[in-house]
PDB file of C-alpha atoms in Angstrom:
ATOM      1  CA  MET A   1      10.237  32.210 -21.658  1.00 44.00           C
ATOM      2  CA  SER A   2      13.512  29.885 -19.768  1.00 66.00           C
ATOM      3  CA  GLN A   3      12.521  26.595 -18.114  1.00 91.00           C
ATOM      4  CA  VAL A   4      11.981  26.663 -13.998  1.00 96.00           C
ATOM      5  CA  ILE A   5      12.935  24.002 -11.916  1.00 97.00           C
ATOM      6  CA  GLY A   6      10.932  22.956  -8.521  1.00 97.00           C
ATOM      7  CA  ILE A   7      13.490  22.008  -5.693  1.00 96.00           C
ATOM      8  CA  ILE A   8      11.866  20.205  -2.814  1.00 96.00           C
ATOM      9  CA  GLY A   9      13.508  20.212   0.517  1.00 90.00           C
ATOM     10  CA  ALA A  10      12.615  18.124   3.246  1.00 80.00           C
ATOM     11  CA  MET A  11      14.340  19.485   5.926  1.00 79.00           C
ATOM     12  CA  ASP A  12      14.435  23.222   7.065  1.00 85.00           C
ATOM     13  CA  GLU A  13      18.132  23.038   6.818  1.00 82.00           C
ATOM     14  CA  GLU A  14      18.327  22.048   3.627  1.00 82.00           C
ATOM     15  CA  ILE A  15      16.104  24.997   2.319  1.00 87.00           C
ATOM     16  CA  GLN A  16      18.059  27.525   4.357  1.00 88.00           C
ATOM     17  CA  LEU A  17      21.401  26.402   2.517  1.00 87.00           C
ATOM     18  CA  MET A  18      19.708  26.975  -0.999  1.00 88.00           C
ATOM     19  CA  GLN A  19      18.036  30.024  -0.151  1.00 90.00           C
ATOM     20  CA  GLY A  20      21.910  31.050   0.885  1.00 87.00           C
ATOM     21  CA  SER A  21      22.885  29.960  -2.742  1.00 88.00           C
ATOM     22  CA  MET A  22      20.041  31.746  -4.330  1.00 91.00           C
ATOM     23  CA  THR A  23      19.550  35.617  -5.535  1.00 90.00           C
ATOM     24  CA  GLN A  24      15.856  35.620  -3.722  1.00 79.00           C
ATOM     25  CA  GLU A  25      13.195  37.324  -5.824  1.00 84.00           C
ATOM     26  CA  HIS A  26      10.383  37.075  -4.294  1.00 92.00           C
ATOM     27  CA  SER A  27       8.190  34.183  -1.666  1.00 94.00           C
ATOM     28  CA  ARG A  28       4.443  33.077  -2.308  1.00 95.00           C
ATOM     29  CA  ILE A  29       2.297  31.149   0.329  1.00 96.00           C
ATOM     30  CA  LYS A  30      -0.151  28.474  -1.514  1.00 96.00           C
ATOM     31  CA  ALA A  31      -1.583  25.869   0.634  1.00 95.00           C
ATOM     32  CA  GLY A  32       0.210  26.847   3.845  1.00 94.00           C
ATOM     33  CA  ILE A  33       3.352  26.150   1.780  1.00 95.00           C
ATOM     34  CA  THR A  34       5.925  29.085   1.202  1.00 95.00           C
ATOM     35  CA  TYR A  35       7.205  28.856  -2.337  1.00 97.00           C
ATOM     36  CA  TYR A  36      10.657  30.865  -2.842  1.00 96.00           C
ATOM     37  CA  GLU A  37      11.423  32.474  -6.709  1.00 95.00           C
ATOM     38  CA  GLY A  38      14.816  33.209  -7.628  1.00 94.00           C
ATOM     39  CA  THR A  39      17.775  31.925  -9.252  1.00 94.00           C
ATOM     40  CA  ILE A  40      20.955  29.898  -8.843  1.00 92.00           C
ATOM     41  CA  HIS A  41      23.691  29.524 -11.344  1.00 90.00           C
ATOM     42  CA  GLY A  42      21.430  31.561 -13.905  1.00 90.00           C
ATOM     43  CA  LYS A  43      18.730  28.797 -13.329  1.00 92.00           C
ATOM     44  CA  ARG A  44      15.168  30.012 -12.316  1.00 95.00           C
ATOM     45  CA  ILE A  45      14.422  28.279  -9.565  1.00 96.00           C
ATOM     46  CA  VAL A  46      11.421  27.737  -7.112  1.00 97.00           C
ATOM     47  CA  LEU A  47      11.946  26.301  -3.714  1.00 96.00           C
ATOM     48  CA  CYS A  48       9.544  24.858  -0.828  1.00 96.00           C
ATOM     49  CA  LYS A  49       9.435  22.601   1.794  1.00 93.00           C
ATOM     50  CA  SER A  50       7.062  19.799   1.421  1.00 90.00           C
ATOM     51  CA  GLY A  51       5.915  18.669   4.835  1.00 87.00           C
ATOM     52  CA  VAL A  52       5.711  15.095   6.023  1.00 90.00           C
ATOM     53  CA  GLY A  53       3.855  12.221   3.979  1.00 92.00           C
ATOM     54  CA  LYS A  54       2.981  11.523   0.772  1.00 95.00           C
ATOM     55  CA  VAL A  55      -0.548  14.061   0.648  1.00 95.00           C
ATOM     56  CA  ASN A  56       1.765  17.290   1.393  1.00 94.00           C
ATOM     57  CA  ALA A  57       4.318  15.932  -1.328  1.00 95.00           C
ATOM     58  CA  ALA A  58       1.839  15.412  -4.172  1.00 96.00           C
ATOM     59  CA  VAL A  59      -0.316  18.922  -3.177  1.00 96.00           C
ATOM     60  CA  THR A  60       3.343  20.436  -3.370  1.00 97.00           C
ATOM     61  CA  THR A  61       4.224  18.903  -6.672  1.00 97.00           C
ATOM     62  CA  GLN A  62       1.113  19.896  -8.048  1.00 98.00           C
ATOM     63  CA  ILE A  63       1.512  23.854  -6.843  1.00 97.00           C
ATOM     64  CA  LEU A  64       5.146  23.357  -8.355  1.00 97.00           C
ATOM     65  CA  ILE A  65       3.742  22.266 -11.839  1.00 97.00           C
ATOM     66  CA  ASP A  66       0.263  24.096 -11.818  1.00 97.00           C
ATOM     67  CA  THR A  67       1.168  27.631 -10.023  1.00 96.00           C
ATOM     68  CA  PHE A  68       5.082  27.939 -10.936  1.00 96.00           C
ATOM     69  CA  GLY A  69       5.082  26.144 -14.368  1.00 96.00           C
ATOM     70  CA  VAL A  70       8.264  24.059 -12.906  1.00 97.00           C
ATOM     71  CA  SER A  71       9.723  21.874 -16.186  1.00 96.00           C
ATOM     72  CA  ARG A  72      11.523  19.370 -13.936  1.00 97.00           C
ATOM     73  CA  VAL A  73      11.553  18.515 -10.206  1.00 97.00           C
ATOM     74  CA  LEU A  74      14.231  18.010  -7.725  1.00 97.00           C
ATOM     75  CA  PHE A  75      13.336  16.354  -4.681  1.00 96.00           C
ATOM     76  CA  THR A  76      15.843  15.921  -1.186  1.00 93.00           C
ATOM     77  CA  GLY A  77      15.580  14.310   2.194  1.00 89.00           C
ATOM     78  CA  VAL A  78      16.232  11.742   4.360  1.00 88.00           C
ATOM     79  CA  ALA A  79      15.348   7.852   4.518  1.00 88.00           C
ATOM     80  CA  GLY A  80      15.911   4.652   6.087  1.00 87.00           C
ATOM     81  CA  ALA A  81      18.428   2.442   4.115  1.00 89.00           C
ATOM     82  CA  LEU A  82      16.787  -0.937   2.526  1.00 91.00           C
ATOM     83  CA  HIS A  83      19.841  -2.412   0.518  1.00 92.00           C
ATOM     84  CA  PRO A  84      22.656  -4.135   2.408  1.00 89.00           C
ATOM     85  CA  ASP A  85      24.899  -2.291   0.895  1.00 91.00           C
ATOM     86  CA  LEU A  86      24.196   1.247   2.452  1.00 90.00           C
ATOM     87  CA  ASP A  87      25.845   2.832   4.926  1.00 86.00           C
ATOM     88  CA  ILE A  88      24.686   5.890   7.464  1.00 85.00           C
ATOM     89  CA  ALA A  89      24.789   9.332   5.084  1.00 87.00           C
ATOM     90  CA  ASP A  90      25.184   7.071   1.375  1.00 91.00           C
ATOM     91  CA  ILE A  91      23.064   8.637  -1.230  1.00 94.00           C
ATOM     92  CA  VAL A  92      19.901   6.978  -2.952  1.00 96.00           C
ATOM     93  CA  ILE A  93      19.167   8.407  -6.375  1.00 97.00           C
ATOM     94  CA  SER A  94      15.777   7.157  -7.676  1.00 97.00           C
ATOM     95  CA  SER A  95      15.882   4.945 -10.662  1.00 97.00           C
ATOM     96  CA  GLU A  96      12.116   4.176  -9.905  1.00 97.00           C
ATOM     97  CA  CYS A  97       9.837   5.195  -6.809  1.00 98.00           C
ATOM     98  CA  MET A  98       6.694   2.902  -5.903  1.00 97.00           C
ATOM     99  CA  GLN A  99       4.323   3.056  -2.669  1.00 95.00           C
ATOM    100  CA  HIS A 100       4.848   0.282  -0.281  1.00 93.00           C
ATOM    101  CA  ASP A 101       1.846   1.271   1.461  1.00 90.00           C
ATOM    102  CA  MET A 102      -0.796   0.666  -1.605  1.00 92.00           C
ATOM    103  CA  ASP A 103      -2.281  -2.625  -0.446  1.00 89.00           C
ATOM    104  CA  VAL A 104      -5.098  -4.163  -2.446  1.00 88.00           C
ATOM    105  CA  THR A 105      -4.014  -7.420  -2.000  1.00 90.00           C
ATOM    106  CA  PRO A 106      -7.473  -9.069  -0.750  1.00 93.00           C
ATOM    107  CA  LEU A 107      -8.674  -7.927  -4.539  1.00 92.00           C
ATOM    108  CA  GLY A 108      -6.037  -9.835  -6.398  1.00 90.00           C
ATOM    109  CA  TYR A 109      -3.888  -6.761  -6.889  1.00 88.00           C
ATOM    110  CA  ALA A 110       0.203  -7.107  -6.123  1.00 88.00           C
ATOM    111  CA  LYS A 111       1.319  -5.334  -3.125  1.00 89.00           C
ATOM    112  CA  GLY A 112       2.482  -1.287  -4.084  1.00 83.00           C
ATOM    113  CA  VAL A 113      -0.300  -1.726  -7.277  1.00 84.00           C
ATOM    114  CA  ILE A 114      -2.686   1.250  -7.888  1.00 91.00           C
ATOM    115  CA  PRO A 115      -6.092  -0.199  -9.051  1.00 90.00           C
ATOM    116  CA  ASP A 116      -7.130   0.938 -12.586  1.00 89.00           C
ATOM    117  CA  ALA A 117      -3.711   3.122 -13.157  1.00 89.00           C
ATOM    118  CA  GLU A 118      -1.903   2.734 -15.958  1.00 90.00           C
ATOM    119  CA  ILE A 119       1.456   2.239 -13.905  1.00 94.00           C
ATOM    120  CA  SER A 120       2.185   2.270 -10.314  1.00 93.00           C
ATOM    121  CA  ILE A 121       6.270   2.425 -10.513  1.00 95.00           C
ATOM    122  CA  PHE A 122       7.459   5.863 -11.346  1.00 97.00           C
ATOM    123  CA  PRO A 123      10.342   5.697 -13.112  1.00 98.00           C
ATOM    124  CA  ALA A 124      12.695   9.085 -12.670  1.00 98.00           C
ATOM    125  CA  ASP A 125      13.980  10.582 -15.442  1.00 98.00           C
ATOM    126  CA  ALA A 126      17.264   9.184 -16.736  1.00 97.00           C
ATOM    127  CA  ALA A 127      18.639  12.305 -17.805  1.00 97.00           C
ATOM    128  CA  LEU A 128      18.517  13.731 -14.358  1.00 97.00           C
ATOM    129  CA  VAL A 129      19.320  10.744 -12.738  1.00 97.00           C
ATOM    130  CA  GLN A 130      22.991  10.740 -14.812  1.00 97.00           C
ATOM    131  CA  LEU A 131      23.533  14.282 -13.642  1.00 96.00           C
ATOM    132  CA  ALA A 132      22.809  13.153  -9.861  1.00 96.00           C
ATOM    133  CA  GLU A 133      25.388  10.259 -10.601  1.00 97.00           C
ATOM    134  CA  GLN A 134      28.074  12.333 -12.104  1.00 96.00           C
ATOM    135  CA  ALA A 135      27.686  15.382  -9.066  1.00 95.00           C
ATOM    136  CA  CYS A 136      27.921  12.031  -6.394  1.00 96.00           C
ATOM    137  CA  ALA A 137      30.998  11.100  -8.348  1.00 96.00           C
ATOM    138  CA  GLU A 138      32.336  14.316  -8.704  1.00 95.00           C
ATOM    139  CA  LEU A 139      32.346  14.655  -4.774  1.00 94.00           C
ATOM    140  CA  GLY A 140      33.409  11.891  -4.044  1.00 94.00           C
ATOM    141  CA  GLN A 141      29.729  10.617  -2.779  1.00 94.00           C
ATOM    142  CA  LYS A 142      29.069   7.103  -2.330  1.00 94.00           C
ATOM    143  CA  PHE A 143      25.821   6.441  -3.726  1.00 95.00           C
ATOM    144  CA  LEU A 144      23.808   3.471  -5.040  1.00 96.00           C
ATOM    145  CA  THR A 145      20.768   4.069  -7.775  1.00 97.00           C
ATOM    146  CA  GLY A 146      17.730   2.012  -7.091  1.00 96.00           C
ATOM    147  CA  ARG A 147      14.297   2.012  -6.336  1.00 97.00           C
ATOM    148  CA  VAL A 148      12.312   4.559  -3.719  1.00 97.00           C
ATOM    149  CA  LEU A 149       9.817   2.941  -1.443  1.00 96.00           C
ATOM    150  CA  SER A 150       7.180   5.375  -0.139  1.00 95.00           C
ATOM    151  CA  GLY A 151       4.763   5.258   2.252  1.00 92.00           C
ATOM    152  CA  ASP A 152       2.775   6.689   5.542  1.00 89.00           C
ATOM    153  CA  GLN A 153       4.729   5.264   8.124  1.00 87.00           C
ATOM    154  CA  PHE A 154       7.883   5.273   9.845  1.00 83.00           C
ATOM    155  CA  ILE A 155      10.213   1.810   9.106  1.00 76.00           C
ATOM    156  CA  ALA A 156      11.641   0.799  12.134  1.00 77.00           C
ATOM    157  CA  SER A 157      11.737  -3.098  12.236  1.00 75.00           C
ATOM    158  CA  LYS A 158      14.165  -5.338  10.945  1.00 81.00           C
ATOM    159  CA  ASP A 159      10.973  -7.460   9.872  1.00 82.00           C
ATOM    160  CA  ALA A 160       9.675  -4.844   7.651  1.00 82.00           C
ATOM    161  CA  VAL A 161      12.875  -4.284   6.371  1.00 80.00           C
ATOM    162  CA  ALA A 162      13.512  -7.638   5.120  1.00 82.00           C
ATOM    163  CA  ALA A 163      10.180  -7.966   3.802  1.00 82.00           C
ATOM    164  CA  LEU A 164      10.213  -4.406   1.639  1.00 83.00           C
ATOM    165  CA  ARG A 165      13.775  -5.322   0.251  1.00 85.00           C
ATOM    166  CA  ALA A 166      12.615  -8.928  -0.549  1.00 82.00           C
ATOM    167  CA  GLU A 167       8.666  -8.524  -1.985  1.00 86.00           C
ATOM    168  CA  MET A 168       9.543  -4.623  -3.760  1.00 83.00           C
ATOM    169  CA  ASP A 169      13.744  -4.310  -4.314  1.00 87.00           C
ATOM    170  CA  GLY A 170      13.575  -1.336  -2.415  1.00 92.00           C
ATOM    171  CA  ALA A 171      17.025   0.236  -1.912  1.00 93.00           C
ATOM    172  CA  CYS A 172      15.602   2.784   0.524  1.00 93.00           C
ATOM    173  CA  ALA A 173      12.107   3.543   2.282  1.00 93.00           C
ATOM    174  CA  GLU A 174      10.732   7.196   3.245  1.00 92.00           C
ATOM    175  CA  MET A 175       7.440   9.239   3.447  1.00 91.00           C
ATOM    176  CA  GLU A 176       7.009  11.239   0.177  1.00 94.00           C
ATOM    177  CA  GLY A 177       8.967  10.320  -3.095  1.00 95.00           C
ATOM    178  CA  ALA A 178       6.589   8.408  -4.796  1.00 96.00           C
ATOM    179  CA  ALA A 179       3.982  10.962  -4.447  1.00 97.00           C
ATOM    180  CA  VAL A 180       6.153  13.388  -6.086  1.00 97.00           C
ATOM    181  CA  ALA A 181       6.822  10.765  -8.540  1.00 97.00           C
ATOM    182  CA  GLN A 182       3.467   9.947  -9.468  1.00 97.00           C
ATOM    183  CA  ALA A 183       2.287  13.865  -9.759  1.00 97.00           C
ATOM    184  CA  CYS A 184       5.390  14.730 -11.842  1.00 98.00           C
ATOM    185  CA  SER A 185       4.213  11.181 -14.398  1.00 97.00           C
ATOM    186  CA  MET A 186       0.809  12.299 -14.443  1.00 96.00           C
ATOM    187  CA  ASN A 187       1.701  15.661 -15.431  1.00 97.00           C
ATOM    188  CA  ALA A 188       4.279  14.282 -17.861  1.00 97.00           C
ATOM    189  CA  ILE A 189       7.230  16.381 -15.856  1.00 97.00           C
ATOM    190  CA  PRO A 190      10.938  14.932 -15.339  1.00 97.00           C
ATOM    191  CA  PHE A 191      11.669  14.226 -11.803  1.00 98.00           C
ATOM    192  CA  VAL A 192      14.539  12.364  -9.435  1.00 98.00           C
ATOM    193  CA  VAL A 193      14.533  11.865  -6.050  1.00 97.00           C
ATOM    194  CA  LEU A 194      18.019  12.436  -3.806  1.00 96.00           C
ATOM    195  CA  ARG A 195      17.738  10.574   0.011  1.00 93.00           C
ATOM    196  CA  SER A 196      20.515  10.567   2.266  1.00 90.00           C
ATOM    197  CA  MET A 197      20.687   7.579   4.701  1.00 88.00           C
ATOM    198  CA  SER A 198      19.676   8.316   8.213  1.00 81.00           C
ATOM    199  CA  ASP A 199      19.582   4.873   9.524  1.00 73.00           C
ATOM    200  CA  LYS A 200      18.974   1.319   8.604  1.00 68.00           C
ATOM    201  CA  ALA A 201      15.040   1.624   8.720  1.00 58.00           C
ATOM    202  CA  ASP A 202      15.817  -0.687  11.741  1.00 58.00           C
ATOM    203  CA  GLY A 203      15.617   1.383  14.644  1.00 58.00           C
ATOM    204  CA  SER A 204      19.462   2.162  15.166  1.00 57.00           C
ATOM    205  CA  ALA A 205      21.124   5.071  15.327  1.00 56.00           C
ATOM    206  CA  GLU A 206      24.952   5.194  14.793  1.00 58.00           C
ATOM    207  CA  MET A 207      24.715   9.056  14.950  1.00 56.00           C
ATOM    208  CA  ASN A 208      22.973  12.349  16.408  1.00 59.00           C
ATOM    209  CA  TYR A 209      19.876  12.984  14.061  1.00 66.00           C
ATOM    210  CA  ARG A 210      21.025  16.631  14.840  1.00 68.00           C
ATOM    211  CA  ASP A 211      24.646  16.113  13.604  1.00 72.00           C
ATOM    212  CA  PHE A 212      23.081  13.835  10.740  1.00 77.00           C
ATOM    213  CA  THR A 213      20.723  16.533   9.635  1.00 77.00           C
ATOM    214  CA  ILE A 214      23.327  18.978   9.306  1.00 80.00           C
ATOM    215  CA  LEU A 215      25.797  16.768   7.345  1.00 82.00           C
ATOM    216  CA  ALA A 216      22.869  15.399   5.197  1.00 82.00           C
ATOM    217  CA  SER A 217      21.653  18.777   3.803  1.00 83.00           C
ATOM    218  CA  GLU A 218      25.363  19.905   3.416  1.00 85.00           C
ATOM    219  CA  ARG A 219      25.777  16.917   1.331  1.00 88.00           C
ATOM    220  CA  SER A 220      22.090  17.239  -0.713  1.00 89.00           C
ATOM    221  CA  HIS A 221      23.003  21.441  -0.758  1.00 88.00           C
ATOM    222  CA  ALA A 222      26.531  20.334  -2.930  1.00 91.00           C
ATOM    223  CA  ILE A 223      24.716  17.606  -5.049  1.00 93.00           C
ATOM    224  CA  LEU A 224      22.060  20.463  -5.920  1.00 93.00           C
ATOM    225  CA  GLU A 225      24.216  22.671  -6.797  1.00 91.00           C
ATOM    226  CA  HIS A 226      26.392  20.300  -8.971  1.00 92.00           C
ATOM    227  CA  MET A 227      23.483  19.068 -10.976  1.00 94.00           C
ATOM    228  CA  LEU A 228      22.378  22.806 -11.093  1.00 93.00           C
ATOM    229  CA  LYS A 229      25.583  24.012 -13.012  1.00 91.00           C
ATOM    230  CA  ALA A 230      25.327  21.465 -15.256  1.00 91.00           C
ATOM    231  CA  LEU A 231      21.515  21.600 -16.166  1.00 88.00           C
TER     232      LEU A 231
END
C-alpha cells in the first residue's frame, strides 16, 4: 500500500492552488472539514483546511491519521515574525513547535511546559525540514529554520513579540502549528510546519493583506510542489 501524505493549508487560496495540481479522486467531510483525496506527482495526497486555532488543528490532524492513514503531515500558512532577521513574505521552517499560551507557571512549571507530558517541545522531522530547506533554496526563497510558537491569540504588540522572543526563543508566532505537531508526535507521525511571514507580529502591515495572501499562497504552493517531487 502506498504511503499517504497529509497536507494542511490555512488559507482557501492555498487549498485551491493545491487542488489545481491534484488529480482529485473524491472528497469526504469529517467533523465539518472537507478532505480531498488524490495524487500529485504520483504521490497519494489528502488535502484539507484546518480552520483557525489549536483545537481545529489538532482535530484535523487526528482525522488525517485515523481516517486516512497518513504517513507524514505538511502544514502551511502564515505567521507573525518574531526573529529580527525575518521580513514580510520570508518563510519559517519549523525546527520544532511549542505552545506559548500553555502557562502553568503558578504551579512551578516553565512557560510552555505541559504538565505530566513527556515532552512539550515537538521536533519536526529532520528529513522533511531538509526537503523544505532545499525547496526554498532552489526557488530562491529567503527562509529561516527555527521554533514555531503557537497560541489561541493573535500577537499584535511589540511587547508581546519581545517577550516571546526572549522567553521562548520563537522564530514566529501563529495559532495552529504546535497542535499539529503535538498530535503528530503522539502518533509518531513525521511533520513539518511552513509559515510565510505576514507581518512583524506587532500590528504593523507593509502590504495589503489580500495581496499578501495571494503571494504567500503561491510561494507555499511552489515549496510544496518541490517537496512532493522529491519525496
